[in-house]
C-alpha positions as CSV (number, residue, x, y, z in Angstrom):
1,M,4.2,6.9,-17.6
2,T,1.2,6.7,-19.9
3,N,-1.2,3.8,-20.7
4,N,0.3,3.4,-24.2
5,R,3.7,2.8,-22.6
6,L,2.3,0.2,-20.2
7,K,0.4,-1.9,-22.6
8,W,-0.8,-4.4,-20.0
9,T,-3.0,-1.7,-18.5
10,N,-5.5,-2.0,-21.4
11,A,-8.3,-4.2,-19.9
12,T,-11.2,-4.4,-22.3
13,V,-11.8,-8.2,-22.5
14,P,-15.1,-9.2,-20.7
15,F,-14.9,-11.9,-18.0
16,S,-16.7,-14.4,-20.2
17,R,-13.7,-14.3,-22.6
18,N,-10.9,-13.6,-20.2
19,K,-9.5,-17.1,-19.6
20,P,-6.5,-16.0,-17.5
21,L,-8.8,-14.1,-15.1
22,Q,-11.2,-17.1,-14.9
23,F,-8.2,-19.3,-14.0
24,M,-7.2,-16.9,-11.3
25,A,-10.7,-16.9,-9.9
26,I,-10.6,-20.7,-9.7
27,I,-7.3,-20.7,-7.9
28,F,-8.6,-18.2,-5.4
29,I,-11.8,-20.2,-4.7
30,V,-10.0,-23.5,-4.3
31,F,-7.3,-22.0,-2.1
32,F,-10.0,-20.1,0.0
33,G,-11.8,-23.4,0.5
34,L,-8.7,-25.2,1.6
35,M,-7.7,-22.5,4.0
36,A,-11.2,-22.6,5.5
37,I,-10.8,-26.2,6.6
38,S,-9.9,-26.4,10.3
39,P,-8.1,-23.1,10.7
40,T,-5.9,-22.7,13.8
41,N,-8.2,-20.1,15.3
42,R,-11.7,-19.9,13.8
43,S,-12.5,-16.5,15.1
44,Q,-9.3,-14.9,13.7
45,W,-9.9,-16.7,10.4
46,L,-13.4,-15.3,10.2
47,A,-12.2,-11.7,11.0
48,N,-9.4,-11.9,8.4
49,S,-11.4,-13.7,5.8
50,S,-14.5,-11.5,6.1
51,A,-12.4,-8.4,5.2
52,L,-11.0,-10.2,2.2
53,V,-14.4,-11.4,1.0
54,A,-15.6,-7.8,1.2
55,V,-12.8,-6.7,-1.1
56,I,-13.5,-9.6,-3.5
57,L,-17.2,-8.6,-3.6
58,A,-16.3,-5.0,-4.3
59,L,-14.1,-6.1,-7.2
60,V,-16.9,-8.3,-8.6
61,F,-19.7,-5.7,-8.3
62,T,-17.6,-2.9,-9.8
63,Y,-16.2,-5.0,-12.6
64,K,-18.5,-3.3,-15.2
65,W,-17.5,0.1,-13.9
66,F,-13.8,-0.6,-13.9
67,R,-11.7,-3.5,-15.1
68,F,-8.2,-3.9,-13.9
69,S,-5.6,-5.5,-16.2
70,N,-4.8,-9.2,-15.8
71,L,-1.4,-8.1,-14.4
72,S,-3.2,-6.2,-11.6
73,Y,-5.5,-9.1,-10.9
74,L,-2.5,-11.4,-10.7
75,L,-0.7,-9.2,-8.3
76,M,-3.8,-8.9,-6.1
77,L,-4.2,-12.6,-6.2
78,V,-0.7,-13.2,-4.9
79,F,-1.4,-10.9,-2.0
80,F,-4.8,-12.5,-1.3
81,L,-3.2,-15.9,-1.2
82,L,-0.5,-14.7,1.2
83,H,-3.2,-13.3,3.5
84,L,-5.3,-16.4,3.3
85,Y,-2.3,-18.5,4.3
86,A,-1.8,-16.4,7.4
87,S,-5.6,-16.4,8.2
88,H,-5.5,-20.2,8.3
89,Y,-2.5,-20.5,10.6
90,T,-2.8,-17.1,12.3
91,Y,-0.1,-14.5,11.5
92,E,2.0,-15.6,14.6
93,G,1.8,-19.3,13.9
94,T,2.6,-20.0,10.2
95,P,4.9,-22.9,9.3
96,F,7.2,-20.2,7.8
97,D,7.6,-18.7,11.3
98,H,8.1,-22.1,12.9
99,W,10.9,-22.7,10.3
100,L,12.5,-19.3,11.1
101,K,12.5,-20.0,14.8
102,I,14.0,-23.4,14.5
103,S,16.6,-22.5,11.8
104,F,17.6,-19.0,13.0
105,H,16.4,-19.0,16.6
106,T,14.2,-15.9,16.1
107,K,11.9,-14.9,19.0
108,R,9.1,-13.3,17.1
109,S,7.0,-14.2,14.0
110,Y,8.0,-12.4,10.9
111,Y,5.4,-13.5,8.4
112,D,3.2,-10.5,9.2
113,R,6.2,-8.3,8.1
114,V,6.3,-10.2,4.8
115,V,2.6,-9.6,4.2
116,H,2.8,-5.9,5.0
117,F,5.7,-5.5,2.5
118,A,3.8,-7.6,0.0
119,F,0.7,-5.3,0.4
120,G,2.7,-2.3,-0.8
121,L,4.6,-4.3,-3.5
122,F,1.5,-6.0,-5.1
123,V,-1.3,-3.5,-4.5
124,T,0.5,-0.3,-5.7
125,F,0.2,-1.1,-9.4
126,P,-3.6,-1.8,-9.2
127,L,-4.0,1.5,-7.4
128,L,-2.0,3.2,-10.1
129,E,-4.3,1.8,-12.7
130,I,-7.5,3.0,-11.2
131,L,-6.0,6.4,-10.2
132,K,-4.7,7.0,-13.7
133,S,-8.1,6.1,-15.2
134,K,-10.4,7.9,-12.8
135,V,-8.2,10.8,-11.4
136,K,-6.1,11.3,-14.6
137,L,-2.8,11.4,-12.8
138,K,0.1,13.1,-14.6
139,G,3.7,13.9,-14.0
140,I,5.2,13.3,-10.6
141,W,1.8,12.4,-9.1
142,T,1.8,9.2,-11.1
143,Y,4.6,8.0,-8.9
144,V,3.7,9.7,-5.6
145,L,-0.1,9.3,-5.1
146,P,-0.3,5.5,-5.4
147,V,2.4,5.2,-2.7
148,D,0.5,7.7,-0.6
149,V,-2.7,5.7,-0.9
150,V,-0.9,2.5,0.0
151,L,0.5,4.2,3.1
152,G,-3.0,5.4,4.0
153,F,-4.5,1.9,3.7
154,S,-1.6,0.5,5.8
155,A,-2.5,3.1,8.5
156,L,-6.2,2.3,8.2
157,F,-5.5,-1.4,8.7
158,E,-3.6,-0.7,11.9
159,I,-6.4,1.5,13.2
160,L,-8.9,-1.3,12.4
161,E,-6.7,-3.8,14.3
162,M,-6.8,-1.4,17.3
163,V,-10.6,-1.2,17.1
164,A,-10.9,-5.0,16.9
165,A,-8.6,-5.3,19.9
166,F,-10.8,-2.9,22.0
167,V,-13.9,-4.8,21.0
168,A,-12.3,-8.2,21.9
169,G,-11.5,-7.0,25.4
170,P,-8.5,-8.0,27.5
171,S,-7.2,-10.6,25.0
172,G,-7.7,-8.4,22.0
173,E,-4.1,-7.2,21.7
174,A,-2.8,-10.8,21.4
175,K,-5.6,-11.8,18.9
176,F,-5.6,-8.8,16.6
177,V,-2.7,-6.5,17.1
178,G,0.1,-9.0,17.6
179,M,2.8,-6.6,18.7
180,Q,4.8,-9.5,20.2
181,G,6.6,-7.2,22.6
182,D,7.7,-4.6,19.9
183,V,6.5,-1.1,20.8
184,F,7.2,0.0,17.3
185,D,5.4,-2.9,15.6
186,T,2.7,-0.6,14.1
187,H,5.2,1.8,12.8
188,K,7.3,-0.9,11.2
189,D,4.3,-2.5,9.6
190,M,3.3,0.8,8.0
191,A,6.9,1.5,7.0
192,L,7.1,-1.9,5.2
193,G,3.9,-1.2,3.3
194,L,5.4,2.1,2.3
195,L,8.7,0.4,1.3
196,G,6.8,-2.1,-0.8
197,G,5.0,0.7,-2.6
198,V,8.2,2.6,-3.3
199,V,9.9,-0.6,-4.7
200,C,6.9,-1.1,-7.0
201,I,6.9,2.4,-8.3
202,C,10.7,2.3,-8.8
203,I,10.3,-0.8,-10.9
204,L,7.6,0.8,-13.0
205,A,9.7,4.0,-13.4
206,W,12.7,1.9,-14.5
207,I,10.5,0.0,-17.1
208,T,9.1,3.3,-18.4
209,W,12.7,4.8,-18.7
210,K,13.9,1.7,-20.5
211,R,11.0,1.9,-23.0
212,D,11.6,5.6,-23.5
213,Q,15.3,4.9,-24.2
214,S,14.4,2.1,-26.7
215,A,11.9,4.4,-28.4
216,A,14.5,7.2,-28.7
217,A,17.0,4.8,-30.2
218,D,14.6,3.6,-32.9
């Protein structure tokens, strides 16, 4: 899997001339503003949004050092919007979960599972881009290391949730961990992040294989 095979990884257009990226930035700002209006739990919204703002600032200040492709920015945007949606309603109280409970009589909220899977699915490709550029991945490591990093970030997120719960005191588990009675909640969340990363890498491997087949046939 090389950069000339994945043509969308070539990101050389500056922000001032990158209309798609400008449009994505506007979408993020508008959606962020909407989700900041009267959230269900302001303290949880602040905790979740602060982490996301830190990521956005990191992308902005490192833009000259490394530019992702527009595809990567689009994938990250989708994940950011999913996260902001949950930050507004809380991960346990989204309209999606209310619909599930009414329609399928589920007892727990599943939107957090969706976002953990989405993290692996949508963030693995941006990680692949930066790793290929800065670490010069080759061979099997092109497929393995991005998924490993996704799993590592998934584990780090669960650890940060634990720390936040300890800091919050007796009500911390309900506010930040949200196990909802499932003793394997943390393990399942990490597994879903891993699964999302594996699915992403499999899709990329299939695209690369198809292109190699087409090139061999020409």
